[in-house]
Structure formats: structure tokens, C-alpha cells
Amino acid sequence: MRFASSLLLLACASLGAGLAQADVIGPPRVNDAVIRGEGFPARLSDFAFFTQARFQMPNAGVHPYALNTPLWSDGAEKLRFIYLPEGTQLAADGEGLLKFPVGAAIIKTFAFGEGEGEDRRLIETRVLLHRADGWVALPYRWNAEQTDAVLALTGGRVDLTTPAGEAISYAIPNKNQCKSCHSKDGQVIPIGPKARNLSAEWLGAMVKQGALDKVPAGGGTLPSWRARKASDPAAPLARAYLDVNCAHCHQPGGGASNSGLDLRWEQADPHAFGIMKRPVAAGRGAGNMDFAIVPGHPEQSILLYRMDSAEPGIAMPELGKSSVDHEGVAAVRRWIAEMK
Amino acid sequence: MNRLAPRHLLASAALLASAAAPLAAETHRVAPGEGGAERLQEALILAEAGDVIELGEGRFTLTDGLSLDVDGVTVRGAGMDKTVLDFTGQQGAGEGLLVTSDNVTLRDFAVENPKGDGIKSKGADNIIYRGIRVEWTGGPKESNGAYGIYPVESTGVLVTQSKVSGASDAGIYVGQSRDITVSENIVSFNVAGIEIENSRNALVTNNIATRNTGGLLVFDLPGLPVMGGGNVILRENVVKDNDTANFAPKGNIVASVRRGTGVLVMANDGVLIENNAFENNPTAHVMVVAYVQPFDDARYNPYARNVIVGPNAFGRGGDDPQLDGKEMLLAAFGGALPPVLWDGIAQGDTGLRIAKGVTGWTLGLKTPGQSLAEAQPGPLMLTPVESWDFPEVGAPAALEARLK
């Protein structure tokens, strides 16, 4: 916001106040009306979240962010943004989800390929819109020309090669599938921007900008996945990975609540997060094993077996995964292997 | 693109005018063919409460799971052998169709070869499945999906006139739910034909369960969010020829079901088994047992309590039991085991009750989890009861009425 207003001042100074019309000086502002409105906007550009969409340059009020431990999606690079309407801010709520004002939006673009330029191919952008009657989740699919993304209510599939070199049929979720993950007790909610999974630096910077009311206690406590080292303790990494990749369904009120498996970071009961827990409705996902986690025995642990599969009916997560996250599997395998 | 905007606006205008103005329901027709999967999923997303989605005759080829999250929608095909959702080439999702909204009616179509479960409805109250077929067309295989028809965490469930075949767990599985009727279905070549698990107030009636590993199962298990299964009636079902070898992947509770089980009650509070016809279930027509695994759940009671075996037609059975010591047992009982097998484990005076004329045998065990090596098999020596009180149970009458 401040950046944009200072631009405006500069422009006014150089051009003279009489010429300072918004359409001359800068890009249109983010379209608050379509965020708060009723329908499903047909194009990503309708929101004006970006000044240069191809390069994901955020518009005024759009704040980039990153997560300490991100959700893995076939190795896609993810560009994450929070939009806050003018005059609003986020509110801290302990280590949990930041509280968003009505009119806010969360934007996540999925990309494959190197760098930030022409070699990077934008595949889809998912938006969460905070409307007066709750959150709405919508998927947008990028066109071949990479000029805009179009509403993909029914999702779709894109053939691509992952950074690991696997050729896959990448699945863009449909609108309902967005909710499958983004839901608790039947309501659509954000998942990612929990204070514990955001860096202290980012939280501090947001407070400085006036975009967050205060630095939350318990912010930044999840380990950094990208900066992890082989010598790091196994449990925090594995539990953070499971929290971020699995717990949106595997928690009370989540999509997989009936399994009784609760993989949230804060769950302290070993049986609840899988140790010597029998499967409920795993079917062939059980892989002829008896327990979700057998301490010391990753090869006898259903949880790892399902993470390590890309076959529908066995693979976990059920959505947003067409290949195996070998690094995630390795981290969870080490945790189970070292477990007494 | 934004096809629904006008109706949304109308809806809000109507809501402003009067609090509960019903919308005019619309019928959306979706035909198979080019883009059929996308058109079908789009219809499921854009439907509004009260709408009917009519699936044309033919075969829809699907690569991804479908889902419905709008209350009060009816999805209707041209018949369980005429409209087929074919998931043979499925690449993603854990089931063929997922329903997460209330008051939904699914009728007259088939789901074939889903990679995981067939149709799952979760937290979907007052749901009706009528005339649905879920089938794994390659016959019973461990690689088939687990459940065919799979309502869970729901209040008000009616599954009727449907067929499920090939499920590697249960054909029709109702879990962690209440107020349930499962009637007039045919379940065959599944590991479990029909399974009622951690659920209350369930009526299972007028079904045919045949060629499964086990016909009708009533389970109560520890460690689940919803506990306390009971008040289940199994009445006027045909349970015959359940002789398919168990093909469930190990680790699942049904992998322990013996080939040739007619009815299996494990734990639970209150199960009435009456006026069923049993024929050729080679291990046991009726088996009543406690939960035997160790558990750590203070809410859980592993005993089978208040189970009543009323009058039933018991034909040939128990003549090829999948039990250790089979030869000895058969010799001791004159070539065939009597129809009811009880583990003998009773909590106080809530142990098994039988009607006059019902015969059986007991393992003579005393406590849940006791080793089978300590079994003292012998004839069932219970004094038959003349009458019993049992609540009438089942889905709310409004569900039947919705089909009229």
C-alpha cells in the first residue's frame, strides 16, 4: 500500500496534479467487488491481483508469503499471496491460522520449470475469497500463452514433467475438491497461513506495514523444510510434514475424521497420530499391514506405505498428488525408524 | 461462464423478501459422450438445492473422482444397467463419487471399477441410495476397492434396491451413523456383504447376501470418533452360500472373517436376529463374539451385549467350517456344527439369548481376548426366552416418502 501511494506521489510530482489520473499512472487496483460479490469470476485477471500476471508481480495490497514447511504438490513451485483490502489487516490468533477480514483473498499459483522468467510455466492458480458468508475456493487454469488463467470449476489434467524428472498427469482440483482439503466441520477455511508455519521475519514485517495487528506468540515454530539438515532431529520435521500435508483431512472435523487418525502438529497422543493404531477403512491401502505406525519399523507402517504410493486407492494424500514425494517419505521413514 | 449468477441474485432477492421462499427446482440433463465427465462434474457443482441431475443412458468414462456438495440434490440415471459411471481408468481420488451434503438422493445408475471406494457419503444426513449398482467387474480380487456403498458419519441413511459385487471389504458399509435402513439389496462376492459398524438404530431387512465371505456383519470397534454401536435388527434376509474365500487385504478387520459366515456380531449393545433364512454357510450361520484385540479406549466395551437370536430358518450349514480343529469339531457334532456359534463371553446378564428351538455351540471362553487355546467347546446350554423387548429402528419415514 505504502509503495503504491509513494508511486502515486512521484507521478503527481512529475506530471503535475492535473494529469494524475489513475489509468495513466498505474495499473487498476485489485477488484474488491468481485472478491466480495456473488458469482465465480471467469478469469483470474478479473481480480487484478497481479500487475504482470505472467511474472506474478503483486498489485497493491497483495503480500507475498512463504511457509516454513510447505504442502508438497508433485514438486510444483508455489507462489503464495495474501490480499488485504485497503484499511484492513490480519489479526494474530496464537500459533494458529491468522484471522482474515472479509474481502481478503489468498492466492496460490502452481508453477513448474526453472527460474522466474520464460522457462517457468504457470499451471494453475487457486484462490480463496473471504466473502461475507464465508470462504469460497476456486481453481483457475493458465492458458497456453500464459497471459491469463481461466476458471476451471471442474478441474482438469495437465501432462508435465516434475522436477524429479517424472512424466505425470498433473491434476488440477475441481471446486469441490478444493473444499475436500479446505474444510472443517463442513465450512471452507484456509489451511496454510498459520502463525507457527510463517517465519518470524515475515510476521514482523507484516506488523511493521500495518498488515497484521501484532506478532503472534508461537509464530514460526514449525521447522524450515528447505533449510533442513541430515543432523536435524527427525520428529519435528516429520510431524511438521504430516501436519502440513495430511492434517487438513486427518483431524476431528476434517475430511478423514472417520479414520480416527489425527496428524495435527499439536496432537500429543501417540495412538491418535498413528502409533500402533489399526486402520478403519483403509481397504487395500492397508497393504497387508496391521498398524499405521509400528515404531522402529517403517516397512510395517501403513502410513508410510500409503505416502510411498502413487496408485489411486492406495496413495495418500488422495488429492493433489500424482507422484511420490521421496524427500517427504525419507523424512517420515527416518522418524519411524528411529522411534523406540 | 458465470451461468448461475442470475439465479444467485434471484435467490438473495427472494431471501430478502421472505425468509424461506423455496426455489424452483430445475432438471439438468447430462448425456454421456464427448466431455461427459466434465459436464457431469460441472452439473454437480452448479446444482442448487432441489435440483435433479438426470444422467442419460450409456457409459460415462471417468479419470477422476466425482463429488457433490449441494444439499437436496437428486442424481438419477436411466437404470442401474443403463447408466454406467465407468472408473476403470481412474487416476485420482479415493472413491468414485463423494457426497458431502444433506438430503441427497442417488438412484438408478451404476459405478464400475472404482480404484478406491464406490460411492462414499460423509456427514451427509438423510441420504438415499436406491437402485444403485456398484461392481468390480473382474470378480472378487484383493486389488478391488474397499467399500461399494459407503455412508459414514451420517444421521438418516436409506440404502435400498441396490446391488454391490466385488468389494474387497464390505459391499454396503454403514459406519459411525444413526437411523439407518438397508433393505431389498443384493450383495454378492464381497468380503462382507453388508456391514454395520459403530452405528445405532439400524434395520437390515429383506436383503439377499450370497457368495460373500461373510453375509451380514455388525461390528463395534474401539478408537473411532463415533462409538457405541447397537440397536441393530437383522430381519427377513436371505443369507446363503457365503463361501467365497476371504480376499480382503490383511490389516483390515474383515480380513479376520472366516469364509462361510452368515451373520457375524462383534461387540455391540443390542442386536436382534430374527426371521432370516440361512442356507449353506459352511462355517456358521450366526456367530456372536467379543472384540478380541487389545485396545486402549476407555469409551469402548468389547462385549457383545443383549444379542438375541430369535426364530430363523436354518438350513444346511456349519459343515465345512474354517476353524482350527475342524475335523474333531465336526466329528463331535455329528458332521455339521449347529447354526449359532457363541464365544461364550458375557458381561453380567447381558449375554446371548436365544428363542425356543435355536441350537448352537459355544467356545466356552470367559473374557474378551482370551486365547482360543483355552476354548472349551460344547453345545449351547441356554434357556430359551419366550419374548423380548427391542426398539423398532430404521431410517426416518421421510426418506421412504421422498421416493414416492
Short mmCIF file of N, CA, C and O in Angstrom, two decimals, chain B residues 165-251:
data_model
loop_
_atom_site.label_atom_id
_atom_site.label_comp_id
_atom_site.label_asym_id
_atom_site.label_seq_id
_atom_site.Cartn_x
_atom_site.Cartn_y
_atom_site.Cartn_z
N SER B 165 -21.12 -55.81 -5.80
CA SER B 165 -20.39 -57.04 -6.03
C SER B 165 -18.90 -56.76 -6.19
O SER B 165 -18.51 -55.85 -6.91
N GLY B 166 -18.09 -57.52 -5.46
CA GLY B 166 -16.64 -57.47 -5.65
C GLY B 166 -15.87 -56.63 -4.66
O GLY B 166 -14.64 -56.51 -4.77
N ALA B 167 -16.53 -56.04 -3.66
CA ALA B 167 -15.82 -55.16 -2.72
C ALA B 167 -14.84 -55.96 -1.88
O ALA B 167 -15.19 -56.99 -1.33
N SER B 168 -13.60 -55.44 -1.76
CA SER B 168 -12.58 -56.17 -1.00
C SER B 168 -12.72 -55.93 0.50
O SER B 168 -11.95 -56.45 1.29
N ASP B 169 -13.71 -55.15 0.89
CA ASP B 169 -14.09 -55.05 2.30
C ASP B 169 -15.59 -55.33 2.37
O ASP B 169 -15.99 -56.48 2.33
N ALA B 170 -16.41 -54.30 2.45
CA ALA B 170 -17.85 -54.53 2.55
C ALA B 170 -18.59 -53.97 1.34
O ALA B 170 -18.29 -52.86 0.89
N GLY B 171 -19.57 -54.72 0.84
CA GLY B 171 -20.38 -54.24 -0.27
C GLY B 171 -21.13 -52.98 0.13
O GLY B 171 -20.99 -51.93 -0.47
N ILE B 172 -21.95 -53.11 1.17
CA ILE B 172 -22.64 -51.94 1.74
C ILE B 172 -22.10 -51.79 3.15
O ILE B 172 -22.21 -52.69 3.97
N TYR B 173 -21.47 -50.65 3.41
CA TYR B 173 -20.86 -50.40 4.71
C TYR B 173 -21.46 -49.13 5.27
O TYR B 173 -21.35 -48.07 4.66
N VAL B 174 -22.11 -49.23 6.42
CA VAL B 174 -22.62 -48.04 7.09
C VAL B 174 -21.82 -47.88 8.36
O VAL B 174 -21.83 -48.76 9.22
N GLY B 175 -21.09 -46.77 8.48
CA GLY B 175 -20.21 -46.58 9.62
C GLY B 175 -20.50 -45.31 10.38
O GLY B 175 -20.83 -44.28 9.78
N GLN B 176 -20.40 -45.38 11.71
CA GLN B 176 -20.46 -44.20 12.57
C GLN B 176 -21.69 -43.34 12.25
O GLN B 176 -21.59 -42.12 12.13
N SER B 177 -22.82 -44.02 12.09
CA SER B 177 -24.05 -43.34 11.68
C SER B 177 -25.22 -43.75 12.57
O SER B 177 -25.08 -44.65 13.41
N ARG B 178 -26.38 -43.11 12.38
CA ARG B 178 -27.59 -43.42 13.15
C ARG B 178 -28.80 -43.46 12.23
O ARG B 178 -28.82 -42.83 11.20
N ASP B 179 -29.83 -44.16 12.67
CA ASP B 179 -31.13 -44.16 11.99
C ASP B 179 -30.99 -44.60 10.53
O ASP B 179 -31.00 -43.79 9.60
N ILE B 180 -30.84 -45.91 10.38
CA ILE B 180 -30.39 -46.49 9.12
C ILE B 180 -31.35 -47.59 8.68
O ILE B 180 -31.77 -48.41 9.51
N THR B 181 -31.70 -47.62 7.40
CA THR B 181 -32.37 -48.79 6.84
C THR B 181 -31.59 -49.27 5.64
O THR B 181 -31.26 -48.48 4.74
N VAL B 182 -31.29 -50.56 5.64
CA VAL B 182 -30.65 -51.20 4.48
C VAL B 182 -31.59 -52.31 4.07
O VAL B 182 -31.73 -53.31 4.78
N SER B 183 -32.28 -52.14 2.93
CA SER B 183 -33.35 -53.07 2.60
C SER B 183 -33.37 -53.43 1.12
O SER B 183 -33.01 -52.61 0.27
N GLU B 184 -33.75 -54.65 0.84
CA GLU B 184 -34.01 -55.10 -0.54
C GLU B 184 -32.80 -54.95 -1.46
O GLU B 184 -32.93 -54.62 -2.63
N ASN B 185 -31.62 -55.16 -0.91
CA ASN B 185 -30.40 -55.11 -1.73
C ASN B 185 -29.89 -56.52 -2.00
O ASN B 185 -30.23 -57.46 -1.28
N ILE B 186 -29.07 -56.63 -3.02
CA ILE B 186 -28.39 -57.90 -3.31
C ILE B 186 -26.89 -57.66 -3.23
O ILE B 186 -26.35 -56.83 -3.98
N VAL B 187 -26.24 -58.35 -2.31
CA VAL B 187 -24.80 -58.19 -2.16
C VAL B 187 -24.15 -59.56 -2.37
O VAL B 187 -24.51 -60.54 -1.72
N SER B 188 -23.17 -59.60 -3.29
CA SER B 188 -22.56 -60.89 -3.61
C SER B 188 -21.09 -60.72 -3.94
O SER B 188 -20.67 -59.68 -4.44
N PHE B 189 -20.32 -61.75 -3.64
CA PHE B 189 -18.88 -61.77 -3.96
C PHE B 189 -18.11 -60.61 -3.35
O PHE B 189 -17.15 -60.12 -3.92
N ASN B 190 -18.56 -60.14 -2.20
CA ASN B 190 -17.78 -59.19 -1.42
C ASN B 190 -17.15 -59.95 -0.24
O ASN B 190 -17.56 -61.06 0.06
N VAL B 191 -16.18 -59.33 0.42
CA VAL B 191 -15.70 -59.96 1.65
C VAL B 191 -16.84 -59.95 2.68
O VAL B 191 -17.23 -60.99 3.19
N ALA B 192 -17.36 -58.77 2.96
CA ALA B 192 -18.56 -58.67 3.79
C ALA B 192 -19.69 -58.18 2.91
O ALA B 192 -19.53 -57.21 2.17
N GLY B 193 -20.84 -58.83 2.97
CA GLY B 193 -21.96 -58.38 2.16
C GLY B 193 -22.43 -57.00 2.62
O GLY B 193 -22.34 -56.02 1.90
N ILE B 194 -22.94 -56.97 3.86
CA ILE B 194 -23.39 -55.72 4.47
C ILE B 194 -22.72 -55.62 5.83
O ILE B 194 -22.68 -56.59 6.58
N GLU B 195 -22.18 -54.45 6.13
CA GLU B 195 -21.54 -54.26 7.43
C GLU B 195 -22.08 -52.99 8.08
O GLU B 195 -22.11 -51.92 7.47
N ILE B 196 -22.52 -53.16 9.32
CA ILE B 196 -22.98 -52.01 10.11
C ILE B 196 -21.94 -51.85 11.21
O ILE B 196 -21.73 -52.78 12.00
N GLU B 197 -21.27 -50.70 11.25
CA GLU B 197 -20.13 -50.55 12.16
C GLU B 197 -20.26 -49.27 12.99
O GLU B 197 -20.49 -48.20 12.45
N ASN B 198 -20.10 -49.41 14.29
CA ASN B 198 -20.17 -48.26 15.20
C ASN B 198 -21.37 -47.39 14.89
O ASN B 198 -21.26 -46.16 14.83
N SER B 199 -22.50 -48.04 14.69
CA SER B 199 -23.72 -47.32 14.31
C SER B 199 -24.88 -47.74 15.20
O SER B 199 -24.87 -48.84 15.76
N ARG B 200 -25.88 -46.88 15.31
CA ARG B 200 -27.05 -47.17 16.15
C ARG B 200 -28.33 -47.09 15.34
O ARG B 200 -28.44 -46.35 14.38
N ASN B 201 -29.28 -47.87 15.78
CA ASN B 201 -30.63 -47.83 15.21
C ASN B 201 -30.62 -48.19 13.72
O ASN B 201 -30.98 -47.39 12.87
N ALA B 202 -30.19 -49.41 13.44
CA ALA B 202 -30.10 -49.84 12.04
C ALA B 202 -31.02 -51.03 11.81
O ALA B 202 -31.02 -51.99 12.59
N LEU B 203 -31.79 -50.96 10.74
CA LEU B 203 -32.65 -52.06 10.31
C LEU B 203 -32.10 -52.61 9.01
O LEU B 203 -31.99 -51.88 8.02
N VAL B 204 -31.74 -53.89 9.04
CA VAL B 204 -31.21 -54.55 7.83
C VAL B 204 -32.22 -55.63 7.48
O VAL B 204 -32.35 -56.63 8.18
N THR B 205 -32.97 -55.40 6.40
CA THR B 205 -34.11 -56.29 6.16
C THR B 205 -34.33 -56.56 4.67
O THR B 205 -34.07 -55.70 3.83
N ASN B 206 -34.80 -57.77 4.40
CA ASN B 206 -35.16 -58.16 3.03
C ASN B 206 -34.02 -58.04 2.03
O ASN B 206 -34.24 -57.72 0.87
N ASN B 207 -32.82 -58.27 2.51
CA ASN B 207 -31.67 -58.29 1.60
C ASN B 207 -31.30 -59.72 1.24
O ASN B 207 -31.65 -60.66 1.97
N ILE B 208 -30.61 -59.87 0.15
CA ILE B 208 -30.03 -61.16 -0.20
C ILE B 208 -28.51 -61.02 -0.13
O ILE B 208 -27.93 -60.19 -0.85
N ALA B 209 -27.89 -61.80 0.75
CA ALA B 209 -26.43 -61.79 0.87
C ALA B 209 -25.93 -63.18 0.48
O ALA B 209 -26.20 -64.15 1.19
N THR B 210 -25.24 -63.24 -0.64
CA THR B 210 -24.85 -64.56 -1.14
C THR B 210 -23.47 -64.53 -1.78
O THR B 210 -23.07 -63.51 -2.37
N ARG B 211 -22.75 -65.60 -1.63
CA ARG B 211 -21.41 -65.78 -2.20
C ARG B 211 -20.39 -64.76 -1.68
O ARG B 211 -19.38 -64.49 -2.32
N ASN B 212 -20.65 -64.15 -0.52
CA ASN B 212 -19.63 -63.32 0.13
C ASN B 212 -18.78 -64.22 1.03
O ASN B 212 -19.08 -65.40 1.20
N THR B 213 -17.74 -63.65 1.63
CA THR B 213 -17.02 -64.40 2.68
C THR B 213 -17.91 -64.48 3.92
O THR B 213 -18.08 -65.54 4.51
N GLY B 214 -18.46 -63.32 4.30
CA GLY B 214 -19.44 -63.24 5.38
C GLY B 214 -20.63 -62.44 4.90
O GLY B 214 -20.47 -61.46 4.17
N GLY B 215 -21.85 -62.82 5.29
CA GLY B 215 -23.04 -62.18 4.75
C GLY B 215 -23.34 -60.83 5.38
O GLY B 215 -23.24 -59.79 4.73
N LEU B 216 -23.73 -60.85 6.66
CA LEU B 216 -24.12 -59.62 7.35
C LEU B 216 -23.27 -59.46 8.60
O LEU B 216 -23.23 -60.36 9.44
N LEU B 217 -22.60 -58.32 8.72
CA LEU B 217 -21.69 -58.10 9.85
C LEU B 217 -22.17 -56.90 10.67
O LEU B 217 -22.53 -55.87 10.10
N VAL B 218 -22.12 -57.06 11.97
CA VAL B 218 -22.45 -55.95 12.86
C VAL B 218 -21.28 -55.79 13.83
O VAL B 218 -21.10 -56.63 14.72
N PHE B 219 -20.51 -54.74 13.63
CA PHE B 219 -19.27 -54.56 14.38
C PHE B 219 -19.34 -53.30 15.24
O PHE B 219 -19.92 -52.30 14.84
N ASP B 220 -18.69 -53.36 16.39
CA ASP B 220 -18.42 -52.14 17.16
C ASP B 220 -16.94 -52.17 17.50
O ASP B 220 -16.47 -53.12 18.12
N LEU B 221 -16.21 -51.16 17.09
CA LEU B 221 -14.76 -51.16 17.19
C LEU B 221 -14.27 -50.00 18.07
O LEU B 221 -14.92 -48.96 18.14
N PRO B 222 -13.12 -50.18 18.69
CA PRO B 222 -12.55 -49.11 19.52
C PRO B 222 -11.80 -48.08 18.69
O PRO B 222 -11.46 -48.33 17.53
N GLY B 223 -11.56 -46.94 19.30
CA GLY B 223 -10.65 -45.97 18.71
C GLY B 223 -11.23 -45.13 17.59
O GLY B 223 -10.49 -44.46 16.87
N LEU B 224 -12.55 -45.16 17.39
CA LEU B 224 -13.15 -44.35 16.34
C LEU B 224 -13.80 -43.12 16.95
O LEU B 224 -14.14 -43.10 18.12
N PRO B 225 -13.96 -42.07 16.14
CA PRO B 225 -14.60 -40.87 16.67
C PRO B 225 -16.01 -41.15 17.20
O PRO B 225 -16.42 -40.58 18.20
N VAL B 226 -16.77 -41.99 16.51
CA VAL B 226 -18.14 -42.30 16.95
C VAL B 226 -18.16 -43.72 17.50
O VAL B 226 -17.77 -44.67 16.81
N MET B 227 -18.61 -43.86 18.73
CA MET B 227 -18.55 -45.16 19.40
C MET B 227 -19.95 -45.57 19.84
O MET B 227 -20.89 -44.81 19.79
N GLY B 228 -20.04 -46.81 20.29
CA GLY B 228 -21.28 -47.25 20.92
C GLY B 228 -22.30 -47.80 19.96
O GLY B 228 -23.45 -47.39 19.94
N GLY B 229 -21.91 -48.76 19.15
CA GLY B 229 -22.83 -49.38 18.21
C GLY B 229 -23.87 -50.21 18.93
O GLY B 229 -23.61 -50.81 19.97
N GLY B 230 -25.09 -50.25 18.35
CA GLY B 230 -26.13 -51.10 18.93
C GLY B 230 -27.50 -50.78 18.37
O GLY B 230 -27.63 -49.94 17.47
N ASN B 231 -28.52 -51.47 18.92
CA ASN B 231 -29.89 -51.36 18.41
C ASN B 231 -29.93 -51.65 16.91
O ASN B 231 -30.34 -50.82 16.11
N VAL B 232 -29.50 -52.85 16.58
CA VAL B 232 -29.46 -53.25 15.18
C VAL B 232 -30.38 -54.46 15.00
O VAL B 232 -30.31 -55.41 15.78
N ILE B 233 -31.23 -54.42 14.00
CA ILE B 233 -32.12 -55.54 13.69
C ILE B 233 -31.74 -56.13 12.34
O ILE B 233 -31.65 -55.40 11.34
N LEU B 234 -31.51 -57.43 12.32
CA LEU B 234 -31.34 -58.17 11.06
C LEU B 234 -32.59 -59.03 10.91
O LEU B 234 -32.79 -59.98 11.67
N ARG B 235 -33.42 -58.71 9.94
CA ARG B 235 -34.75 -59.34 9.88
C ARG B 235 -35.10 -59.69 8.44
O ARG B 235 -34.97 -58.88 7.53
N GLU B 236 -35.55 -60.92 8.26
CA GLU B 236 -36.10 -61.37 6.96
C GLU B 236 -35.11 -61.18 5.81
O GLU B 236 -35.48 -60.74 4.73
N ASN B 237 -33.87 -61.50 6.07
CA ASN B 237 -32.87 -61.52 5.00
C ASN B 237 -32.64 -62.96 4.55
O ASN B 237 -32.86 -63.89 5.31
N VAL B 238 -32.18 -63.08 3.32
CA VAL B 238 -31.73 -64.38 2.83
C VAL B 238 -30.21 -64.37 2.86
O VAL B 238 -29.58 -63.51 2.23
N VAL B 239 -29.64 -65.29 3.63
CA VAL B 239 -28.19 -65.32 3.81
C VAL B 239 -27.73 -66.71 3.41
O VAL B 239 -27.87 -67.66 4.18
N LYS B 240 -27.23 -66.82 2.20
CA LYS B 240 -26.93 -68.18 1.72
C LYS B 240 -25.66 -68.27 0.89
O LYS B 240 -25.25 -67.29 0.27
N ASP B 241 -25.05 -69.42 0.94
CA ASP B 241 -23.88 -69.73 0.11
C ASP B 241 -22.76 -68.72 0.27
O ASP B 241 -22.09 -68.35 -0.69
N ASN B 242 -22.55 -68.23 1.47
CA ASN B 242 -21.44 -67.30 1.68
C ASN B 242 -20.17 -68.11 1.87
O ASN B 242 -19.77 -68.43 2.99
N ASP B 243 -19.56 -68.42 0.75
CA ASP B 243 -18.47 -69.40 0.73
C ASP B 243 -17.25 -68.91 -0.05
O ASP B 243 -16.38 -69.69 -0.42
N THR B 244 -17.18 -67.60 -0.34
CA THR B 244 -16.04 -67.08 -1.08
C THR B 244 -14.86 -66.89 -0.13
O THR B 244 -15.02 -66.32 0.95
N ALA B 245 -13.70 -67.39 -0.52
CA ALA B 245 -12.50 -67.25 0.32
C ALA B 245 -12.25 -65.78 0.61
O ALA B 245 -12.48 -64.91 -0.24
N ASN B 246 -11.78 -65.50 1.80
CA ASN B 246 -11.55 -64.11 2.20
C ASN B 246 -10.46 -63.48 1.33
O ASN B 246 -9.34 -63.99 1.27
N PHE B 247 -10.80 -62.40 0.64
CA PHE B 247 -9.81 -61.75 -0.23
C PHE B 247 -9.51 -60.33 0.22
O PHE B 247 -8.99 -59.52 -0.55
N ALA B 248 -9.82 -60.02 1.48
CA ALA B 248 -9.52 -58.68 2.00
C ALA B 248 -8.02 -58.53 2.23
O ALA B 248 -7.37 -59.47 2.67
N PRO B 249 -7.48 -57.34 1.92
CA PRO B 249 -6.08 -57.10 2.29
C PRO B 249 -5.94 -57.21 3.80
O PRO B 249 -6.79 -56.72 4.55
N LYS B 250 -4.91 -57.88 4.24
CA LYS B 250 -4.71 -58.04 5.68
C LYS B 250 -4.56 -56.67 6.33
O LYS B 250 -4.21 -55.70 5.70
N GLY B 251 -4.80 -56.61 7.63
CA GLY B 251 -4.75 -55.34 8.33
C GLY B 251 -6.15 -54.79 8.53
O GLY B 251 -6.41 -54.07 9.48
#
